[in-house]
XYZ file of C-alpha atoms in Angstrom:
587
model
C 0.426 0.207 0.004
C 1.035 3.596 -0.540
C 3.569 4.586 2.430
C 3.059 8.329 3.891
C 1.071 9.561 7.328
C -2.293 8.727 6.876
C -3.482 12.154 8.157
C -1.496 14.258 6.856
C -1.928 13.238 3.242
C -4.838 13.112 3.344
C -6.335 16.622 1.895
C -9.316 16.636 2.676
C -9.851 15.041 5.826
C -7.396 18.118 7.207
C -9.881 20.220 5.461
C -11.626 19.275 8.049
C -9.640 19.207 10.736
C -7.662 22.804 9.899
C -11.065 24.590 8.483
C -14.805 23.272 8.708
C -14.516 21.448 12.579
C -15.960 23.826 14.125
C -13.422 23.250 17.416
C -15.005 25.888 19.732
C -18.143 24.303 19.979
C -16.725 20.939 20.467
C -13.748 21.958 23.042
C -16.609 23.732 25.378
C -18.417 20.954 25.428
C -16.062 18.901 26.171
C -13.018 20.347 28.027
C -15.826 21.451 29.869
C -13.595 24.634 30.611
C -9.800 23.181 30.785
C -11.390 20.780 34.208
C -8.295 18.310 33.964
C -5.938 21.121 32.602
C -7.118 22.344 36.301
C -7.052 19.492 38.635
C -3.164 18.780 36.591
C -1.984 22.213 38.657
C -4.053 21.019 41.420
C -2.670 17.925 42.294
C 0.649 16.794 39.680
C -1.523 13.901 39.271
C 0.156 12.121 35.470
C -3.750 11.414 34.248
C -3.655 15.015 33.847
C -0.461 15.822 32.435
C -1.045 15.841 28.767
C -3.976 18.165 29.509
C -4.782 20.867 27.000
C -5.415 24.313 29.128
C -6.841 26.389 26.129
C -8.616 26.267 23.040
C -5.308 26.421 20.523
C -3.770 24.099 23.204
C -6.558 21.271 22.412
C -6.435 21.533 18.843
C -2.734 21.144 18.806
C -3.185 18.117 21.744
C -5.126 16.802 18.884
C -3.164 16.882 15.481
C -0.117 14.930 17.418
C -2.443 12.405 18.563
C -3.362 12.639 14.761
C -0.439 12.754 13.453
C 1.382 9.692 15.565
C -1.585 7.318 14.700
C -1.035 8.755 11.033
C 2.964 7.879 10.743
C 1.866 4.137 12.522
C -0.672 3.743 10.040
C 0.548 4.475 7.143
C 4.358 4.096 7.544
C 3.934 0.463 9.482
C 0.630 -1.060 9.897
C -0.613 -0.329 6.030
C 3.261 -1.461 4.721
C 2.477 -5.565 6.409
C -1.572 -5.175 6.181
C -0.806 -7.753 2.979
C 0.639 -10.003 4.537
C -1.012 -10.775 7.894
C -3.770 -11.233 6.177
C -2.208 -13.874 4.129
C -1.101 -15.583 7.254
C -3.843 -15.093 9.367
C -5.289 -16.924 12.989
C -5.039 -20.508 14.491
C -6.783 -22.004 16.784
C -4.644 -23.854 18.998
C -5.408 -25.832 22.379
C -8.001 -23.013 22.996
C -5.358 -20.044 21.609
C -5.656 -17.728 19.241
C -2.243 -17.464 17.276
C -2.056 -14.232 15.844
C 1.208 -13.549 13.153
C 4.034 -12.515 14.993
C 3.964 -8.691 12.837
C 0.760 -8.538 13.935
C 1.547 -8.235 17.668
C 4.635 -6.193 17.194
C 2.547 -3.759 15.361
C 0.175 -3.855 18.774
C 2.657 -2.823 20.719
C 4.238 -0.450 18.728
C 0.435 1.240 19.191
C 0.514 0.479 22.622
C 4.109 1.610 24.151
C 3.459 5.203 21.527
C 0.451 5.910 24.689
C -2.110 5.592 22.219
C -4.572 2.467 22.659
C -7.090 4.032 24.829
C -8.042 6.673 22.987
C -11.811 6.510 23.434
C -11.025 7.339 27.279
C -10.862 9.964 29.793
C -7.513 11.256 30.961
C -10.004 10.448 34.813
C -9.831 6.999 33.388
C -5.929 7.082 31.723
C -7.238 7.253 28.611
C -6.391 9.969 25.924
C -9.448 12.451 26.412
C -10.805 12.730 23.070
C -13.908 14.290 21.587
C -15.896 11.698 19.920
C -14.891 13.132 16.268
C -11.125 13.136 16.667
C -11.281 9.556 18.238
C -13.505 8.935 15.244
C -11.100 10.305 13.008
C -8.396 8.497 14.073
C -10.240 5.320 13.417
C -11.261 5.987 10.120
C -6.625 6.846 9.229
C -6.147 3.994 10.890
C -8.290 1.894 9.339
C -7.962 2.933 5.884
C -4.183 1.092 6.833
C -5.971 -2.438 7.960
C -9.251 -2.569 9.470
C -8.145 -6.021 11.525
C -5.703 -4.097 13.451
C -8.102 -0.953 13.743
C -10.528 -3.357 15.630
C -7.557 -4.898 17.959
C -7.757 -1.098 19.602
C -10.907 -0.325 19.209
C -11.936 -3.498 21.237
C -10.037 -1.940 24.327
C -11.558 0.936 24.085
C -14.899 -1.131 24.799
C -13.701 0.172 27.998
C -16.121 3.496 27.431
C -19.045 1.351 27.849
C -17.698 0.391 31.382
C -16.870 4.259 31.699
C -19.776 5.300 31.514
C -22.700 2.850 33.058
C -20.533 0.801 35.457
C -20.638 1.267 38.892
C -17.393 2.632 41.485
C -16.035 -0.366 42.769
C -16.685 -1.626 39.123
C -15.096 1.127 37.329
C -11.911 0.577 39.451
C -11.424 -2.994 39.174
C -11.389 -2.337 35.583
C -10.690 0.605 34.533
C -6.793 0.568 34.819
C -6.350 -2.936 33.959
C -7.468 -2.238 30.277
C -6.399 1.882 30.487
C -2.821 -0.015 31.015
C -3.275 -3.048 28.288
C -3.449 -5.268 31.178
C -6.749 -6.375 29.463
C -8.248 -5.674 26.583
C -12.392 -5.791 24.877
C -14.758 -7.814 23.772
C -18.637 -7.413 23.346
C -20.837 -10.507 23.320
C -24.265 -9.550 21.791
C -24.704 -12.432 19.771
C -25.943 -16.216 20.160
C -26.040 -19.142 17.497
C -29.503 -18.586 16.680
C -29.781 -15.036 18.024
C -28.339 -12.588 15.468
C -29.841 -9.075 15.626
C -32.434 -10.536 17.494
C -30.902 -9.847 20.463
C -34.280 -9.406 22.468
C -34.606 -13.766 22.399
C -30.941 -14.279 23.871
C -30.750 -17.595 26.670
C -27.584 -16.798 27.717
C -27.787 -16.880 31.285
C -27.066 -14.983 35.072
C -27.816 -16.231 38.131
C -27.275 -13.676 41.084
C -25.726 -15.568 44.317
C -26.067 -15.470 47.670
C -23.022 -13.085 47.844
C -24.880 -10.907 45.822
C -22.017 -11.707 42.539
C -22.797 -13.386 39.766
C -22.171 -16.494 37.592
C -23.164 -16.903 34.273
C -23.684 -19.648 31.823
C -23.869 -20.054 27.629
C -22.400 -19.784 24.686
C -21.948 -16.333 23.085
C -20.893 -16.700 18.242
C -19.229 -13.793 16.666
C -17.537 -12.606 19.122
C -14.905 -9.884 18.061
C -11.746 -10.280 20.096
C -13.582 -12.609 22.185
C -10.219 -14.796 22.953
C -8.298 -11.199 23.384
C -4.434 -10.018 21.995
C -2.160 -12.695 22.846
C -0.895 -13.359 26.475
C -4.111 -10.692 27.295
C -7.397 -11.781 28.048
C -10.496 -9.278 27.075
C -12.502 -8.165 29.555
C -16.319 -9.316 28.032
C -19.055 -7.340 28.015
C -21.528 -9.519 28.158
C -25.160 -9.795 27.874
C -27.130 -12.248 29.240
C -30.618 -13.032 30.689
C -31.025 -12.474 34.469
C -35.467 -12.314 33.933
C -37.114 -15.493 33.675
C -37.782 -17.340 30.474
C -39.624 -14.842 27.869
C -38.842 -11.876 29.730
C -37.517 -10.376 26.633
C -35.604 -7.192 26.355
C -36.257 -5.815 30.298
C -35.072 -9.549 31.252
C -31.579 -9.183 29.955
C -28.489 -7.154 32.019
C -24.796 -6.878 31.256
C -22.106 -8.099 32.945
C -17.886 -7.465 32.540
C -16.799 -11.086 32.374
C -12.815 -12.331 33.081
C -12.034 -13.208 29.204
C -9.255 -15.562 31.278
C -12.640 -17.698 32.902
C -14.422 -18.510 29.541
C -13.883 -20.918 27.380
C -12.752 -20.291 23.382
C -14.599 -23.038 21.445
C -13.916 -21.666 17.376
C -12.721 -19.167 15.446
C -15.014 -17.972 12.040
C -12.984 -18.983 8.749
C -14.377 -15.562 7.666
C -14.067 -13.979 3.452
C -11.614 -11.177 4.781
C -11.120 -9.234 7.890
C -8.304 -12.604 8.626
C -6.708 -11.300 11.403
C -9.669 -10.168 13.581
C -10.918 -13.284 14.779
C -14.400 -13.987 15.289
C -14.740 -16.036 18.173
C -17.325 -18.810 19.547
C -17.160 -18.412 23.429
C -18.636 -20.790 26.322
C -19.546 -19.379 29.520
C -19.027 -22.049 32.081
C -20.291 -20.576 35.940
C -17.668 -18.009 34.384
C -17.752 -15.118 37.710
C -18.959 -11.539 36.188
C -19.715 -8.383 37.505
C -22.958 -6.840 37.116
C -22.616 -3.141 34.616
C -25.676 -0.839 36.086
C -28.898 -2.198 36.631
C -30.354 -5.257 36.254
C -32.920 -5.472 34.040
C -31.689 -2.256 31.328
C -28.814 -4.473 29.796
C -30.810 -4.702 26.347
C -32.709 -1.324 26.518
C -30.042 1.376 28.903
C -26.326 -0.443 28.131
C -26.242 -2.167 25.005
C -28.699 0.084 22.497
C -26.867 3.091 24.552
C -23.123 1.981 22.464
C -25.359 1.866 19.712
C -25.314 5.190 18.263
C -21.279 4.996 18.266
C -21.204 1.820 16.936
C -22.872 2.815 13.898
C -20.676 5.859 13.999
C -17.872 3.267 14.018
C -18.692 1.338 11.053
C -20.046 4.356 8.214
C -16.196 5.220 9.464
C -14.351 2.489 9.054
C -16.729 2.630 4.816
C -14.797 5.925 4.759
C -11.257 4.653 5.446
C -11.564 1.802 3.080
C -12.854 3.196 0.357
C -10.303 6.127 0.469
C -7.515 3.166 0.609
C -9.598 2.041 -2.375
C -8.851 5.200 -4.021
C -5.536 5.996 -3.671
C -4.579 3.278 -4.316
C -6.577 3.293 -7.533
C -5.621 6.852 -8.763
C -1.853 5.282 -7.777
C -2.057 2.461 -10.118
C -4.141 4.349 -13.215
C -1.327 6.787 -13.418
C 0.880 4.372 -13.697
C -0.291 1.822 -15.596
C -0.503 1.955 -19.414
C -2.805 0.921 -22.083
C -3.255 1.715 -25.778
C -0.755 4.208 -25.579
C -1.856 5.965 -22.940
C -1.726 5.976 -18.788
C -5.130 4.693 -18.270
C -6.696 7.726 -15.589
C -7.359 9.572 -19.347
C -9.137 6.871 -20.520
C -12.589 7.956 -19.714
C -14.393 5.422 -18.634
C -12.007 4.663 -15.600
C -11.662 8.482 -15.185
C -15.714 8.304 -14.325
C -15.344 5.879 -11.493
C -12.156 7.779 -10.351
C -14.682 10.301 -10.196
C -17.294 8.874 -9.069
C -15.221 8.013 -5.901
C -13.786 11.040 -5.225
C -16.623 13.108 -4.754
C -18.316 10.249 -2.508
C -15.750 9.685 -0.433
C -16.177 14.367 0.294
C -20.147 13.715 0.511
C -19.936 10.442 2.771
C -17.253 12.170 4.716
C -18.561 15.590 5.693
C -22.036 13.400 6.980
C -19.903 11.014 9.489
C -18.363 13.785 10.747
C -22.084 15.569 11.015
C -22.644 12.322 13.446
C -19.816 12.552 14.819
C -20.284 16.327 15.932
C -24.232 15.936 16.617
C -22.973 12.611 19.390
C -19.953 15.098 20.853
C -22.705 18.214 21.553
C -24.495 15.840 23.792
C -23.199 13.214 24.843
C -21.181 15.818 27.277
C -23.842 17.981 28.131
C -25.033 14.275 29.702
C -21.949 13.371 31.527
C -21.581 16.769 33.343
C -25.001 16.787 33.878
C -25.025 13.792 35.714
C -21.607 14.770 37.536
C -23.518 17.542 39.262
C -26.013 15.659 40.667
C -28.996 15.884 38.092
C -31.513 12.694 38.266
C -31.270 10.871 35.114
C -35.109 11.852 34.209
C -34.161 15.653 34.489
C -30.990 15.014 32.271
C -33.560 13.889 29.330
C -35.953 16.864 29.792
C -32.804 18.657 28.585
C -33.341 20.994 25.267
C -30.545 20.773 23.804
C -29.724 16.590 25.249
C -33.098 15.808 23.706
C -32.715 17.993 20.640
C -28.702 16.759 19.337
C -30.101 13.450 21.016
C -32.382 12.740 18.717
C -30.973 14.188 16.057
C -27.546 11.759 16.617
C -29.612 8.690 17.237
C -31.272 9.565 12.971
C -28.227 10.491 11.957
C -25.654 7.747 12.937
C -28.194 4.868 10.842
C -28.337 6.809 8.135
C -24.572 7.408 8.045
C -23.714 3.845 8.923
C -26.495 2.908 5.846
C -24.714 5.190 3.190
C -20.951 5.013 3.903
C -21.320 0.558 4.248
C -22.896 0.591 1.274
C -21.429 2.940 -0.860
C -18.078 1.770 0.518
C -18.669 -1.365 -1.582
C -19.738 0.196 -4.657
C -16.445 1.931 -4.982
C -14.023 -1.193 -4.084
C -15.719 -3.152 -6.058
C -14.380 -0.396 -8.784
C -11.465 -0.266 -7.604
C -11.055 -4.165 -8.316
C -12.036 -2.991 -11.789
C -9.461 0.131 -12.343
C -6.977 -2.692 -11.210
C -8.162 -5.266 -14.090
C -7.098 -8.492 -13.898
C -4.563 -7.831 -11.325
C -6.950 -6.327 -8.857
C -9.060 -10.375 -9.033
C -5.628 -11.217 -8.191
C -4.014 -11.275 -4.022
C -1.109 -9.117 -6.031
C -2.395 -5.556 -4.918
C -4.269 -5.218 -1.948
C -7.534 -4.186 -3.516
C -8.226 -7.688 -3.086
C -7.900 -7.855 -0.004
C -9.475 -4.215 0.884
C -12.238 -5.679 -1.057
C -13.351 -8.673 0.822
C -12.960 -6.605 4.140
C -15.637 -3.321 3.374
C -17.983 -6.744 2.459
C -18.011 -7.440 5.822
C -19.365 -3.157 6.806
C -22.822 -3.744 5.357
C -23.892 -6.484 8.378
C -21.589 -5.118 11.415
C -22.934 -3.754 14.084
C -27.003 -4.162 12.733
C -27.254 -4.929 8.709
C -28.232 -1.950 6.497
C -31.583 -3.542 6.228
C -32.256 -2.600 10.137
C -30.546 1.071 9.457
C -33.204 1.505 7.336
C -35.711 0.442 9.930
C -33.857 2.527 12.399
C -33.674 5.798 10.035
C -37.149 5.741 8.808
C -39.186 6.867 11.564
C -37.007 9.142 12.715
C -37.566 10.674 8.611
C -40.603 10.544 8.894
C -41.675 12.445 12.036
C -38.827 14.307 11.211
C -40.571 16.014 8.157
C -43.905 17.437 9.949
C -44.085 20.793 10.753
C -42.558 20.816 13.401
C -40.241 17.660 12.999
C -36.182 17.798 13.971
C -34.989 17.515 11.297
C -37.202 20.031 8.903
C -36.082 22.627 11.931
C -32.203 21.421 11.329
C -32.814 20.751 7.615
C -33.991 24.780 7.990
C -31.159 25.655 9.589
C -28.800 23.975 7.406
C -30.146 26.351 4.507
C -29.791 29.730 5.837
C -26.619 29.081 6.718
C -25.888 29.030 2.692
C -27.347 29.587 -0.039
C -28.358 26.044 -1.038
C -28.089 25.187 -5.317
C -31.541 24.872 -7.149
C -30.436 20.963 -7.210
C -30.305 21.355 -3.472
C -33.971 23.011 -3.243
C -35.818 20.487 -5.724
C -33.641 17.938 -3.515
C -35.694 19.031 -0.301
C -38.789 19.118 -2.244
C -38.297 15.705 -3.338
C -37.850 14.372 -0.333
C -41.140 15.950 0.924
C -42.807 14.763 -1.554
C -41.358 11.514 -0.393
C -42.360 11.083 2.493
C -46.021 12.491 2.592
C -46.386 9.330 -0.281
C -44.240 7.025 1.797
C -47.577 7.757 4.592
C -49.994 6.914 1.525
C -48.341 3.316 0.921
C -49.690 0.084 2.097
C -46.861 -2.078 3.054
C -44.630 1.149 3.833
C -41.296 -1.402 4.757
C -41.231 -2.142 1.837
C -40.216 0.822 0.161
C -38.341 2.560 3.116
C -34.998 3.280 1.811
C -35.705 4.776 -1.141
C -36.935 7.475 1.821
C -33.723 6.817 3.447
C -31.717 6.744 0.497
C -33.179 10.125 -0.591
C -32.615 11.622 2.861
C -29.397 10.368 3.082
C -28.432 11.871 -0.411
C -29.854 14.913 0.238
C -27.994 15.528 3.536
C -24.717 14.383 2.775
C -25.116 17.312 -0.447
C -26.026 20.099 1.527
C -22.493 19.642 4.215
C -20.716 19.189 0.975
C -22.315 22.648 -0.150
C -21.668 23.831 3.083
C -18.418 23.259 3.390
C -17.419 24.444 0.184
C -19.101 27.595 1.072
C -16.396 27.722 3.738
C -12.727 27.298 1.404
C -11.385 29.337 -0.636
C -9.244 29.270 -3.508
C -8.548 26.346 -5.055
C -10.236 23.882 -3.228
C -12.970 26.549 -3.280
C -13.123 25.513 -6.886
C -12.521 21.538 -6.761
C -14.971 21.201 -3.953
C -17.376 23.193 -6.090
C -17.195 21.021 -8.853
C -17.304 17.506 -6.504
C -20.237 19.416 -4.924
C -22.039 19.937 -8.349
C -21.499 16.461 -10.025
C -22.475 15.134 -6.403
C -25.741 16.521 -6.417
C -26.666 15.918 -10.452
C -25.971 12.398 -9.721
C -28.365 12.823 -6.458
C -30.779 14.364 -8.154
C -30.844 11.163 -11.565
C -31.199 8.533 -7.766
C -33.929 10.427 -5.746
C -36.274 11.706 -8.573
C -36.346 7.262 -9.196
C -37.188 6.343 -5.863
C -40.064 9.218 -5.780
C -41.329 7.161 -9.081
C -40.794 4.132 -7.226
C -42.769 5.886 -4.042
C -45.510 7.476 -5.672
C -46.124 4.223 -7.956
C -46.644 2.496 -5.157
C -48.826 5.196 -3.324
C -51.657 5.160 -6.403
C -50.774 1.503 -7.625
C -49.755 2.231 -10.276
C -46.929 1.004 -13.087
C -44.285 3.789 -13.245
C -44.441 3.235 -17.032
C -48.183 4.517 -16.923
C -47.117 7.741 -14.903
C -44.065 8.520 -16.915
C -46.125 8.434 -20.296
C -48.779 10.057 -18.127
């Protein structure tokens, strides 16, 4: 793969960091009057030694972290990703064997002090807002999603940080922050994938108040931990009676050294990311939060972050494919000229470029929304405000509701488009793209999981459609958001037309008998409208050559959106009228 710093060599990502992100609002919410720097002045506690003391210092701290990650990603991980993929994983005597280079790179990342990037400083983490660690994950997964996953699972400690009791936090967070333990999340079972309310794994409370878990979980990423390092397995288990549904489920932290790795999946991609079947036999467990809220409050509470992350991986693999394809097209000659000059190839490269910048706009906005409610919630909780009153806070309600729409929208759109773009990357490489000689084959295989991970595309559509329909009512939050967004710049005539198409689409959808069948059309229209508007907004914020280039990408993206969305609308109106689309066009 291309050897470079994967943060600083990404012009669009750097543009977001340097110009497009409103860091003032993010820093105000996250750093909370730079309280960690004040704690360091008062206590000299080394956990707060790197805490920024003002906005400029915060920006530079975030930049330094991303630059360091970019160096490891592009100059080390990416250069070994193909070799690690070929070696893969082995299961011997219940232990998963990783490639030596994977272990070496993991130690490099850990020794650079970068591992606990999602944790707050008080828990031993780096102390990064969501939008920054989201960029970090994009940079790292562009090099190799398998490697990214090996670091991301440790950061499941964030769930313990948010929801667990003081005693459970004290037991596990220091060990995870120091990489003595990594992490895993065990929700699914052999017979229950997305149907989490039906899981059977059982947690039994003992006389002394502790719990023992029995059962089997499947498709558990890094359930085995890393080499010599067990996982803290966040486990969804039933504490209520059989048939008690979602309210009978609770969430637990389980020492991975107390479970058995029964097998690992042999997958088409992510060859160095172990997907385990794990067996619990009277495995001791620590309750996280309260009984009965495991699915509804704690597991579902992680959904916004999980959906954001998978969308981010979609952008990462698309970027990797685009850069590798662009390099190949600039070197490969056919018919006496470089293939980049062949119109059919250029057309694919152009689509890659505009889709990636649009996807990143949507992804960054979803991350921003999480930042604008999450840290306010935590601050109010620390101040002793009741959970009920926190939920009534108008700022929190607004951004939480929007994030709950934008994160499945982001996951749906970016994961689906990544499969389209990595497919094109194979095509640009021609015959060699179908071989393992070039990295695009591995990237293509890795991308395929993204429409399945953390809820399939079809479930994301179900998660998004209600927020779109309710949000487009006269006083709906999506309409409020779109109207405010369109007041911040002068939207193009195409964007205004797309807005009207969304209104018509929602109205038609409401009148269709078989609504679920046509939800995808409404969600696609929404995703392309929002992505296009955000791309136009960012175009208005830059100058010079960047503005010229971005305006071209924006215009081309919106033209394509108009064609796609008009086709979606025809299908919706045809279904509403119970009239064949061809008859409507003829009329």
